Short mmCIF file of C-alpha atoms in Angstrom, two decimals:
data_model
loop_
_atom_site.label_atom_id
_atom_site.label_comp_id
_atom_site.label_asym_id
_atom_site.label_seq_id
_atom_site.Cartn_x
_atom_site.Cartn_y
_atom_site.Cartn_z
CA UNK N 278 32.27 -13.97 -47.59
CA UNK N 279 35.47 -11.85 -47.94
CA UNK N 280 37.34 -11.02 -51.15
CA UNK N 281 40.03 -8.77 -52.29
CA UNK N 282 39.17 -6.39 -55.12
CA UNK N 283 42.38 -7.08 -56.99
CA UNK N 284 41.69 -10.82 -56.96
CA UNK N 285 38.38 -10.94 -58.63
CA UNK N 286 37.31 -10.26 -62.21
CA UNK N 287 34.84 -7.85 -63.31
CA UNK N 288 32.34 -10.60 -64.07
CA UNK N 289 32.72 -11.84 -60.37
CA UNK N 290 31.78 -8.48 -58.85
CA UNK N 291 28.91 -9.43 -56.45
CA UNK N 292 25.35 -8.31 -57.21
CA UNK N 293 23.47 -6.85 -54.29
CA UNK N 294 20.51 -4.92 -52.94
CA UNK N 295 22.49 -2.60 -50.82
CA UNK N 296 25.99 -1.33 -50.78
CA UNK N 297 27.63 -0.33 -47.38
CA UNK N 298 30.61 1.94 -47.87
CA UNK N 299 33.06 1.21 -44.98
CA UNK N 300 33.72 -1.87 -42.80
CA UNK N 301 34.22 -0.12 -39.51
CA UNK N 302 31.92 -0.45 -36.53
CA UNK N 303 28.97 1.28 -38.02
CA UNK N 304 29.40 -0.41 -41.44
CA UNK N 305 29.68 -3.91 -39.99
CA UNK N 306 26.57 -3.56 -37.82
CA UNK N 307 24.57 -2.23 -40.81
CA UNK N 308 25.86 -5.01 -43.01
CA UNK N 309 25.27 -7.81 -40.54
CA UNK N 310 21.80 -6.64 -39.52
CA UNK N 311 20.65 -6.13 -43.21
CA UNK N 312 22.11 -9.55 -44.17
CA UNK N 313 20.09 -11.12 -41.28
CA UNK N 314 17.00 -9.47 -42.61
CA UNK N 315 17.46 -11.21 -45.97
CA UNK N 316 19.11 -8.52 -48.04
CA UNK N 317 21.98 -8.97 -50.47
CA UNK N 318 24.60 -6.88 -49.12
CA UNK N 319 28.09 -5.78 -50.35
CA UNK N 320 30.48 -3.95 -48.01
CA UNK N 321 33.17 -1.82 -49.60
CA UNK N 322 36.13 -1.60 -47.24
CA UNK N 323 39.10 0.67 -48.07
CA UNK N 324 41.53 -1.35 -45.94
CA UNK N 325 42.52 -5.03 -45.57
CA UNK N 326 42.54 -7.40 -42.71
CA UNK N 327 45.40 -5.61 -40.95
CA UNK N 328 46.57 -2.00 -40.91
CA UNK N 329 48.42 -1.10 -44.09
CA UNK N 330 50.68 1.96 -44.07
CA UNK N 331 50.09 2.37 -47.75
CA UNK N 332 46.26 2.49 -47.25
CA UNK N 333 46.70 4.92 -44.38
CA UNK N 334 48.52 7.28 -46.75
CA UNK N 335 45.10 7.80 -48.40
CA UNK N 336 44.12 9.96 -45.34
CA UNK N 337 45.56 13.12 -46.94
CA UNK N 338 44.66 15.95 -44.56
CA UNK N 339 45.68 19.44 -43.53
CA UNK N 340 44.66 21.05 -40.34
CA UNK N 341 43.61 24.80 -40.69
CA UNK N 342 42.01 25.25 -37.40
CA UNK N 343 42.54 24.17 -33.67
CA UNK N 344 45.00 21.03 -33.63
CA UNK N 345 43.01 17.76 -34.23
CA UNK N 346 44.94 14.53 -33.54
CA UNK N 347 42.04 12.53 -34.93
CA UNK N 348 42.59 13.78 -38.36
CA UNK N 349 45.45 11.42 -38.79
CA UNK N 350 45.14 8.96 -35.76
CA UNK N 351 41.44 8.16 -35.77
CA UNK N 352 40.83 7.31 -39.39
CA UNK N 353 41.88 3.66 -39.55
CA UNK N 354 41.48 2.00 -42.98
CA UNK N 355 41.17 -1.69 -41.93
CA UNK N 356 38.42 -4.25 -41.54
CA UNK N 357 36.92 -3.29 -38.13
CA UNK N 358 37.90 0.39 -38.49
CA UNK N 359 38.28 2.33 -35.31
CA UNK N 360 36.83 -0.45 -33.32
CA UNK N 361 40.25 -2.06 -33.30
CA UNK N 362 41.50 0.71 -30.99
CA UNK N 363 38.38 2.28 -29.33
CA UNK N 364 37.47 1.72 -25.69
CA UNK N 365 34.34 -0.14 -26.53
CA UNK N 366 32.25 1.86 -24.14
CA UNK N 367 28.46 2.37 -24.46
CA UNK N 368 26.61 5.26 -23.07
CA UNK N 369 23.35 6.66 -24.41
CA UNK N 370 22.63 10.36 -24.90
CA UNK N 371 20.20 12.17 -22.68
CA UNK N 372 16.93 14.03 -23.54
CA UNK N 373 18.78 17.38 -23.57
CA UNK N 374 21.19 16.25 -26.14
CA UNK N 375 18.41 16.04 -28.69
CA UNK N 376 16.63 19.17 -27.65
CA UNK N 377 16.79 22.62 -29.16
CA UNK N 378 18.53 24.91 -26.66
CA UNK N 379 18.23 28.67 -27.22
CA UNK N 380 21.56 29.24 -25.66
CA UNK N 381 23.25 26.79 -28.15
CA UNK N 382 22.85 27.89 -31.73
CA UNK N 383 22.43 25.10 -34.38
CA UNK N 384 21.22 22.79 -31.60
CA UNK N 385 18.17 20.48 -31.88
CA UNK N 386 17.69 17.15 -33.56
CA UNK N 387 14.74 16.24 -35.74
CA UNK N 388 14.43 13.23 -33.34
CA UNK N 389 13.76 12.75 -29.52
CA UNK N 390 15.33 10.28 -27.17
CA UNK N 391 12.17 8.15 -27.27
CA UNK N 392 12.57 7.73 -31.12
CA UNK N 393 15.76 5.69 -30.66
CA UNK N 394 15.45 4.42 -26.98
CA UNK N 395 14.57 0.87 -28.16
CA UNK N 396 17.48 0.89 -30.66
CA UNK N 397 19.89 1.56 -27.85
CA UNK N 398 18.68 -1.74 -26.27
CA UNK N 399 18.96 -3.50 -29.53
CA UNK N 400 22.46 -2.23 -30.15
CA UNK N 401 23.54 -3.44 -26.74
CA UNK N 402 22.02 -6.92 -27.35
CA UNK N 403 23.57 -6.97 -30.89
CA UNK N 404 27.02 -6.33 -29.42
CA UNK N 405 26.74 -8.95 -26.65
CA UNK N 406 26.06 -6.86 -23.57
CA UNK N 407 24.67 -9.28 -21.01
CA UNK N 408 20.84 -9.34 -20.87
CA UNK N 409 19.36 -8.45 -17.46
CA UNK N 410 21.73 -5.65 -16.65
CA UNK N 411 19.69 -2.94 -18.24
CA UNK N 412 20.13 -0.12 -15.64
CA UNK N 413 22.78 1.26 -13.31
CA UNK N 414 20.97 0.23 -10.33
CA UNK N 415 21.17 -3.53 -11.27
CA UNK N 416 24.92 -3.24 -11.80
CA UNK N 417 25.50 -1.61 -8.36
CA UNK N 418 23.33 -4.30 -6.76
CA UNK N 419 25.27 -7.10 -8.39
CA UNK N 420 28.53 -5.46 -7.23
CA UNK N 421 27.02 -5.54 -3.72
CA UNK N 422 27.07 -1.77 -3.45
CA UNK N 423 24.42 0.89 -3.05
CA UNK N 424 23.90 3.20 -5.96
CA UNK N 425 25.91 6.37 -5.07
CA UNK N 426 24.30 9.65 -4.24
CA UNK N 427 26.83 12.24 -5.30
CA UNK N 428 25.16 15.68 -5.74
CA UNK N 429 21.71 16.78 -7.16
CA UNK N 430 23.63 18.77 -9.72
CA UNK N 431 25.98 15.91 -10.73
CA UNK N 432 24.80 12.49 -11.85
CA UNK N 433 26.92 9.29 -11.54
CA UNK N 434 26.34 7.13 -14.57
CA UNK N 435 27.96 3.87 -15.56
CA UNK N 436 29.60 3.26 -19.05
CA UNK N 437 29.44 -0.16 -20.30
CA UNK N 438 32.44 -1.78 -22.11
CA UNK N 439 32.31 -4.58 -24.47
CA UNK N 440 34.07 -7.74 -23.91
CA UNK N 441 35.08 -7.80 -27.54
CA UNK N 442 35.71 -4.41 -28.81
CA UNK N 443 36.99 -5.21 -32.29
CA UNK N 444 33.63 -5.67 -34.27
CA UNK N 445 35.52 -7.50 -37.12
CA UNK N 446 36.36 -10.24 -34.58
CA UNK N 447 32.96 -10.10 -32.90
CA UNK N 448 31.08 -10.66 -36.19
CA UNK N 449 33.87 -12.78 -37.95
CA UNK N 450 31.65 -15.83 -38.43
CA UNK N 451 28.92 -13.79 -40.35
CA UNK N 452 31.32 -11.82 -42.21
CA UNK N 453 33.02 -14.90 -43.43
CA UNK N 454 30.20 -17.36 -43.94
CA UNK N 455 27.02 -15.54 -44.72
CA UNK N 456 26.41 -16.19 -48.53
CA UNK N 457 24.25 -12.94 -48.80
CA UNK N 458 26.98 -10.74 -47.24
CA UNK N 459 30.01 -10.04 -49.54
CA UNK N 460 32.94 -7.87 -48.18
CA UNK N 461 35.42 -6.42 -50.68
CA UNK N 462 38.73 -5.38 -49.16
CA UNK N 463 40.93 -2.70 -50.58
CA UNK N 464 37.96 -1.39 -52.35
CA UNK N 465 38.13 2.50 -52.06
CA UNK N 466 35.03 4.34 -53.08
CA UNK N 467 36.17 7.34 -55.14
CA UNK N 468 32.91 8.58 -56.67
CA UNK N 469 29.08 8.20 -56.65
CA UNK N 470 27.22 8.26 -59.91
CA UNK N 471 23.97 10.10 -59.60
CA UNK N 472 21.06 10.08 -61.96
CA UNK N 473 19.15 13.40 -61.92
CA UNK N 474 16.16 11.99 -63.71
CA UNK N 475 15.39 9.49 -61.01
CA UNK N 476 17.20 11.09 -58.01
CA UNK N 477 18.97 7.72 -57.59
CA UNK N 478 22.63 7.02 -57.13
CA UNK N 479 23.20 4.20 -59.57
CA UNK N 480 26.78 3.02 -58.96
CA UNK N 481 29.79 3.48 -56.63
CA UNK N 482 33.09 3.81 -58.36
CA UNK N 483 35.67 1.75 -56.59
CA UNK N 484 39.49 1.55 -56.98
CA UNK N 485 42.30 -0.31 -55.41
CA UNK N 486 45.77 1.16 -54.61
CA UNK N 487 47.11 -1.01 -57.47
CA UNK N 488 44.98 0.85 -59.97
CA UNK N 489 42.13 -1.61 -60.43
CA UNK N 490 38.78 0.10 -61.08
CA UNK N 491 35.26 -1.15 -61.03
CA UNK N 492 31.68 -0.06 -60.42
CA UNK N 493 29.11 -1.61 -57.94
CA UNK N 494 25.32 -1.06 -58.50
CA UNK N 495 22.63 -1.38 -55.90
CA UNK N 496 19.19 -0.18 -54.90
CA UNK N 497 20.47 1.65 -51.90
CA UNK N 498 23.80 2.91 -50.70
CA UNK N 499 24.79 3.59 -47.10
CA UNK N 500 27.80 5.65 -46.43
CA UNK N 501 29.32 4.45 -43.20
CA UNK N 502 33.01 5.27 -43.52
CA UNK N 503 33.52 7.75 -40.57
CA UNK N 504 32.68 11.40 -40.06
CA UNK N 505 35.67 12.86 -42.10
CA UNK N 506 35.82 10.31 -44.86
CA UNK N 507 32.02 10.30 -45.39
CA UNK N 508 31.91 14.12 -45.78
CA UNK N 509 35.01 13.91 -47.98
CA UNK N 510 33.23 11.41 -50.36
CA UNK N 511 30.28 13.53 -50.67
CA UNK N 512 32.18 16.70 -51.19
CA UNK N 513 34.25 15.06 -53.85
CA UNK N 514 31.45 13.29 -55.66
CA UNK N 515 29.48 16.63 -55.74
CA UNK N 516 32.60 18.27 -57.30
CA UNK N 517 32.65 15.66 -59.97
CA UNK N 518 28.96 15.99 -60.63
CA UNK N 519 27.43 19.49 -60.43
CA UNK N 520 23.97 18.11 -60.53
CA UNK N 521 24.27 15.97 -57.30
CA UNK N 522 21.85 17.59 -54.93
CA UNK N 523 24.06 17.35 -51.87
CA UNK N 524 26.56 19.59 -53.63
CA UNK N 525 24.16 22.51 -53.37
CA UNK N 526 23.48 22.05 -49.58
CA UNK N 527 24.76 24.98 -47.64
CA UNK N 528 25.38 22.54 -44.63
CA UNK N 529 27.74 20.18 -46.47
CA UNK N 530 30.84 19.84 -44.48
CA UNK N 531 29.66 22.29 -41.76
CA UNK N 532 29.40 22.02 -38.01
CA UNK N 533 32.19 19.60 -37.50
CA UNK N 534 32.62 18.86 -33.74
CA UNK N 535 34.60 16.85 -31.26
CA UNK N 536 34.62 16.80 -27.42
CA UNK N 537 37.09 19.00 -25.76
CA UNK N 538 39.24 16.94 -23.43
CA UNK N 539 41.66 18.16 -20.73
CA UNK N 540 42.85 17.08 -17.27
CA UNK N 541 40.89 19.80 -15.32
CA UNK N 542 41.75 19.20 -11.79
CA UNK N 543 43.90 17.12 -9.30
CA UNK N 544 42.37 15.17 -6.38
CA UNK N 545 43.58 13.86 -3.09
CA UNK N 546 41.60 11.05 -1.31
CA UNK N 547 40.59 11.99 2.24
CA UNK N 548 38.25 9.04 2.98
CA UNK N 549 39.79 6.35 0.87
CA UNK N 550 37.15 3.60 1.29
CA UNK N 551 34.17 5.88 0.44
CA UNK N 552 36.09 7.49 -2.47
CA UNK N 553 37.03 4.15 -3.94
CA UNK N 554 33.63 2.66 -3.60
CA UNK N 555 32.28 5.67 -5.62
CA UNK N 556 34.89 5.76 -8.36
CA UNK N 557 36.26 2.35 -8.88
CA UNK N 558 35.16 0.44 -12.00
CA UNK N 559 32.86 -2.58 -11.57
CA UNK N 560 33.68 -5.98 -13.40
CA UNK N 561 30.72 -8.22 -14.03
CA UNK N 562 30.75 -11.31 -16.46
CA UNK N 563 33.70 -9.88 -18.47
CA UNK N 564 32.09 -6.38 -18.82
CA UNK N 565 33.60 -3.24 -17.20
CA UNK N 566 31.34 -0.52 -15.79
CA UNK N 567 33.17 2.77 -15.22
CA UNK N 568 31.51 5.62 -13.09
CA UNK N 569 31.30 8.72 -14.95
CA UNK N 570 30.06 12.28 -13.63
CA UNK N 571 27.44 14.04 -15.72
CA UNK N 572 26.22 17.53 -15.32
CA UNK N 573 22.44 17.45 -14.54
CA UNK N 574 20.07 18.74 -17.06
CA UNK N 575 18.42 21.13 -14.76
CA UNK N 576 21.76 22.85 -14.15
CA UNK N 577 22.50 23.03 -17.88
CA UNK N 578 19.12 24.68 -18.38
CA UNK N 579 19.29 26.95 -15.34
CA UNK N 580 22.88 28.26 -16.01
CA UNK N 581 22.73 27.96 -19.85
CA UNK N 582 25.60 25.48 -19.95
CA UNK N 583 26.65 22.78 -22.48
CA UNK N 584 26.67 19.23 -21.64
CA UNK N 585 29.75 17.79 -20.02
CA UNK N 586 31.17 14.63 -18.24
CA UNK N 587 34.17 13.64 -16.44
CA UNK N 588 35.95 10.55 -15.30
CA UNK N 589 38.84 10.02 -12.82
CA UNK N 590 42.23 9.02 -14.18
CA UNK N 591 44.43 7.18 -11.67
CA UNK N 592 48.19 7.71 -12.46
CA UNK N 593 50.43 4.86 -11.44
CA UNK N 594 54.04 4.19 -11.88
CA UNK N 595 53.12 0.61 -12.68
CA UNK N 596 50.69 1.49 -15.40
CA UNK N 597 52.76 -0.16 -18.19
CA UNK N 598 52.73 -3.47 -16.26
CA UNK N 599 48.97 -3.18 -15.44
CA UNK N 600 48.07 -2.42 -19.12
CA UNK N 601 49.99 -5.59 -20.04
CA UNK N 602 48.26 -7.77 -17.53
CA UNK N 603 44.91 -6.37 -18.74
CA UNK N 604 45.83 -7.20 -22.39
CA UNK N 605 46.81 -10.79 -21.30
CA UNK N 606 43.51 -11.31 -19.50
CA UNK N 607 41.25 -9.83 -22.19
CA UNK N 608 42.95 -12.09 -24.75
CA UNK N 609 42.52 -15.22 -22.63
CA UNK N 610 38.78 -14.27 -21.98
CA UNK N 611 38.04 -14.18 -25.66
CA UNK N 612 40.05 -17.29 -26.51
CA UNK N 613 42.94 -15.70 -28.25
CA UNK N 614 46.72 -16.21 -27.79
CA UNK N 615 47.89 -13.22 -25.76
CA UNK N 616 50.33 -11.12 -27.97
CA UNK N 617 52.53 -10.59 -24.75
CA UNK N 618 52.63 -14.20 -23.71
CA UNK N 619 56.44 -14.21 -23.41
CA UNK N 620 56.67 -11.13 -21.29
CA UNK N 621 53.83 -11.51 -18.90
CA UNK N 622 55.87 -13.18 -16.21
CA UNK N 623 58.08 -10.09 -15.86
CA UNK N 624 54.95 -7.70 -15.80
CA UNK N 625 53.32 -10.05 -13.12
CA UNK N 626 56.37 -9.92 -10.97
CA UNK N 627 56.54 -6.06 -11.18
CA UNK N 628 53.08 -6.00 -9.70
CA UNK N 629 53.91 -8.22 -6.86
CA UNK N 630 53.27 -5.48 -4.24
CA UNK N 631 49.73 -4.81 -5.42
CA UNK N 632 48.48 -8.37 -6.36
CA UNK N 633 46.95 -8.60 -2.90
CA UNK N 634 44.57 -5.60 -3.07
CA UNK N 635 43.94 -6.25 -6.77
CA UNK N 636 42.71 -9.79 -6.10
CA UNK N 637 40.82 -8.90 -2.90
CA UNK N 638 39.10 -6.02 -4.61
CA UNK N 639 37.99 -8.05 -7.49
CA UNK N 640 36.85 -11.33 -5.87
CA UNK N 641 35.16 -9.69 -2.88
CA UNK N 642 33.51 -6.86 -4.60
CA UNK N 643 33.95 -7.19 -8.36
CA UNK N 644 35.73 -3.92 -8.46
CA UNK N 645 38.97 -2.76 -10.08
CA UNK N 646 41.65 -1.75 -7.56
CA UNK N 647 43.28 1.60 -8.84
CA UNK N 648 46.94 2.09 -7.96
CA UNK N 649 47.52 5.82 -8.03
CA UNK N 650 50.97 6.57 -6.56
CA UNK N 651 51.35 9.36 -9.10
CA UNK N 652 48.05 11.16 -8.38
CA UNK N 653 44.45 11.31 -9.46
CA UNK N 654 43.06 13.59 -12.26
CA UNK N 655 39.69 14.62 -13.45
CA UNK N 656 39.55 14.12 -17.04
CA UNK N 657 36.59 16.04 -18.73
CA UNK N 658 34.81 15.78 -22.01
CA UNK N 659 32.91 18.87 -22.93
CA UNK N 660 30.37 19.35 -25.68
CA UNK N 661 31.20 22.25 -27.98
CA UNK N 662 28.89 24.83 -29.62
CA UNK N 663 28.31 23.59 -33.13
CA UNK N 664 29.61 26.31 -35.51
CA UNK N 665 28.89 26.57 -39.22
CA UNK N 666 32.45 27.70 -39.86
CA UNK N 667 33.94 24.59 -38.12
CA UNK N 668 34.18 22.67 -41.25
CA UNK N 669 35.43 19.85 -43.44
CA UNK N 670 36.50 20.93 -46.83
CA UNK N 671 38.45 19.65 -49.82
CA UNK N 672 42.07 20.54 -50.39
CA UNK N 673 42.35 21.79 -54.09
CA UNK N 674 46.12 21.57 -53.99
CA UNK N 675 46.65 17.94 -52.71
CA UNK N 676 45.24 14.60 -54.02
CA UNK N 677 45.86 11.00 -52.86
CA UNK N 678 47.31 8.39 -55.20
CA UNK N 679 43.83 7.51 -56.49
CA UNK N 680 43.28 11.24 -57.40
CA UNK N 681 40.69 12.08 -54.65
CA UNK N 682 41.23 15.55 -53.14
CA UNK N 683 42.58 15.68 -49.65
CA UNK N 684 40.77 16.98 -46.66
CA UNK N 685 41.24 20.48 -44.99
CA UNK N 686 39.81 20.42 -41.48
CA UNK N 687 39.02 23.80 -39.89
CA UNK N 688 38.08 22.79 -36.30
CA UNK N 689 36.73 25.83 -34.53
CA UNK N 690 36.04 26.24 -30.89
CA UNK N 691 33.56 29.12 -29.89
CA UNK N 692 35.06 29.93 -26.57
CA UNK N 693 31.89 29.77 -24.39
CA UNK N 694 32.86 26.25 -23.38
CA UNK N 695 35.26 27.58 -20.76
CA UNK N 696 32.14 28.57 -18.62
CA UNK N 697 30.83 25.08 -18.76
CA UNK N 698 34.10 23.53 -17.97
CA UNK N 699 34.70 25.88 -14.96
CA UNK N 700 31.29 25.48 -13.52
CA UNK N 701 31.24 21.64 -13.81
CA UNK N 702 34.61 21.57 -12.03
CA UNK N 703 33.44 23.93 -9.31
CA UNK N 704 30.32 21.80 -8.77
CA UNK N 705 32.28 18.60 -8.50
CA UNK N 706 34.80 20.17 -6.16
CA UNK N 707 32.22 21.45 -3.85
CA UNK N 708 30.33 18.20 -3.72
CA UNK N 709 33.52 16.21 -2.93
CA UNK N 710 34.19 18.84 -0.13
CA UNK N 711 30.70 18.52 1.37
CA UNK N 712 31.03 14.71 1.29
CA UNK N 713 34.48 14.80 2.90
CA UNK N 714 35.97 12.21 0.67
CA UNK N 715 38.51 14.26 -1.29
CA UNK N 716 40.03 17.58 -1.90
CA UNK N 717 40.15 18.83 -5.49
CA UNK N 718 42.37 21.56 -6.95
CA UNK N 719 41.26 23.09 -10.28
CA UNK N 720 43.68 23.77 -13.04
CA UNK N 721 44.67 27.54 -12.43
CA UNK N 722 43.43 28.63 -15.91
CA UNK N 723 40.13 26.92 -15.27
CA UNK N 724 39.72 28.51 -11.96
CA UNK N 725 40.36 31.90 -13.46
CA UNK N 726 38.04 31.07 -16.48
CA UNK N 727 41.08 31.93 -18.68
CA UNK N 728 39.87 31.29 -22.23
CA UNK N 729 43.48 30.31 -23.24
CA UNK N 730 42.95 27.06 -21.47
CA UNK N 731 40.92 26.00 -24.63
CA UNK N 732 44.19 25.97 -26.53
CA UNK N 733 45.36 23.22 -24.25
CA UNK N 734 42.34 21.08 -24.95
CA UNK N 735 42.65 18.17 -27.29
CA UNK N 736 40.12 16.15 -29.31
CA UNK N 737 38.63 13.02 -27.88
CA UNK N 738 38.47 11.14 -31.22
CA UNK N 739 34.68 11.61 -31.06
CA UNK N 740 34.24 13.33 -34.51
CA UNK N 741 30.75 14.18 -35.55
CA UNK N 742 28.87 16.66 -37.75
CA UNK N 743 29.61 17.63 -41.35
CA UNK N 744 26.46 15.89 -42.76
CA UNK N 745 24.07 17.07 -40.10
CA UNK N 746 20.57 15.86 -39.80
CA UNK N 747 17.45 18.10 -40.40
CA UNK N 748 13.83 17.86 -41.56
CA UNK N 749 14.53 20.09 -44.53
CA UNK N 750 17.25 20.56 -47.23
CA UNK N 751 17.55 24.10 -45.81
CA UNK N 752 18.51 22.76 -42.34
CA UNK N 753 20.89 19.91 -43.06
CA UNK N 754 22.32 17.26 -45.43
CA UNK N 755 20.31 14.21 -44.30
CA UNK N 756 16.59 13.77 -43.22
CA UNK N 757 15.53 12.18 -39.91
CA UNK N 758 15.71 8.82 -41.64
CA UNK N 759 19.37 9.43 -42.51
CA UNK N 760 18.53 9.75 -46.29
CA UNK N 761 20.49 12.49 -48.12
CA UNK N 762 18.04 15.27 -49.01
CA UNK N 763 17.27 15.37 -52.74
CA UNK N 764 18.00 11.60 -53.28
CA UNK N 765 15.88 8.64 -53.21
CA UNK N 766 18.47 5.99 -52.20
CA UNK N 767 21.63 7.46 -50.59
CA UNK N 768 21.97 7.18 -46.87
CA UNK N 769 24.43 8.11 -44.23
CA UNK N 770 25.10 6.06 -41.05
CA UNK N 771 27.44 7.50 -38.45
CA UNK N 772 28.16 10.42 -36.23
CA UNK N 773 28.54 12.71 -39.30
CA UNK N 774 24.86 13.19 -39.11
CA UNK N 775 24.68 14.47 -35.56
CA UNK N 776 23.64 18.13 -35.16
CA UNK N 777 25.26 18.26 -31.67
CA UNK N 778 27.80 16.05 -29.93
CA UNK N 779 26.26 15.58 -26.48
CA UNK N 780 28.26 14.46 -23.44
CA UNK N 781 29.27 11.00 -24.36
CA UNK N 782 31.24 9.21 -26.99
CA UNK N 783 29.14 9.10 -30.23
CA UNK N 784 29.44 5.49 -31.26
CA UNK N 785 26.66 4.00 -29.23
CA UNK N 786 24.11 6.60 -30.49
CA UNK N 787 25.52 6.01 -34.05
CA UNK N 788 24.90 2.40 -33.73
CA UNK N 789 21.35 2.82 -32.45
CA UNK N 790 20.56 5.12 -35.38
CA UNK N 791 22.24 2.62 -37.76
CA UNK N 792 19.87 -0.12 -36.64
CA UNK N 793 16.90 2.23 -37.04
CA UNK N 794 18.17 2.86 -40.60
CA UNK N 795 18.27 -0.90 -41.23
CA UNK N 796 14.61 -1.15 -40.30
CA UNK N 797 13.82 1.70 -42.72
CA UNK N 798 15.61 0.02 -45.46
CA UNK N 799 13.89 -3.41 -44.84
CA UNK N 800 10.51 -1.65 -44.75
CA UNK N 801 11.14 -0.16 -48.19
CA UNK N 802 11.68 -3.59 -49.66
CA UNK N 803 8.58 -5.00 -47.88
CA UNK N 804 6.33 -2.09 -48.87
#
């Protein structure tokens, strides 16, 4: 059931067991799962049903460090959050992503892959990934292709893309009809009221942009409003209450990370059929599976490298028309009216020269034909060293219209990442040369290991850290159960809790951890 904060009276504010702060992908999954388990749940979403420029103005932020586009572009205040724009790709972390690595300071999770492996499967099922396709080998088999053997230093893995990426649409029926799940729109949490005597957060203070203020009480609170905003809320509430234990944690706001992204090399096909069979995406039952190259763990350990992955980008002069056809088809597949219905004939006509190979490639082999008359690039995502000084802080000089301090983001990059980027590119290049399927030319600065290339790297909108996970208060902000150290009922769900960023986008792992948290919350009730 969905309500507007401004349209209900104080006496109509719903009672609940659990408050979830944030109606983005993590918050929605937490809320739906808890409601299915019988909890009374209230979700507090800062935005509305559609993106509102006024709500977006609450993202007050100054960048003090390396330029970070996500500070403004990847904090969407709307029901569904960043899921309205993300790629919807699922890829689990690997064992080394959780491990302590002596060559990476501040690395090491208080969890292992096996602690959340089953939750990866549950998250995939929860999001509607087709049962029965549970490993890459099955996907290649259904695509009538042999699983590729690329190089023993580089692994080929398949990302899985959701058919419906907007989780507000995916779970629309439960969000609107479940009597034990209430969703308040334009309900911006501005403070958390903590009781030192019991170590409980008692209430969340909420405001609307129009000035309406209220308080919501619960037995448990789950902060799930994104890495930057979750950290901002804990920083601000600690500033308001000097006794809040998280305010005394030396890790609060520290070790902010993102994946470094850059077009690292240019490729030219030599054996087109072999190249395309390795790198063209697979389409099965409405789901896309994209081949991604990942650096093998043994190489990371032997050469003391960070984790890193790469995908091929096929540049086409027809890309605008191709994107419009994809939008049309995806809308039809989910039963929606395509927003480009009136213009699709002109886009289809522009693609007349490639319709033949597009159709043949799909119907014969379930593959996506990649038109690349403007070239092929290797786009890499590199893990960064988690630095304490790379931090989210409050801006003492700027406040939003509700009085909350703005954010100052000081994104720092260590510099050692250049070695990982260069070695990854060299290994990929050498493998392609041995296979005889492509020539690859590295970016000159990468080939020279020129550290200034890091200035050209951009963020991947994969924000994590700031509320890192650790067994003790001295090591992090939340414990392995995602409960804030020093509290009895305050929890954080999302990538803000990640000690390291791994090689893949962080949403799938955050969703798996969120479902694990839901089980813990239900166990508390049943104890």
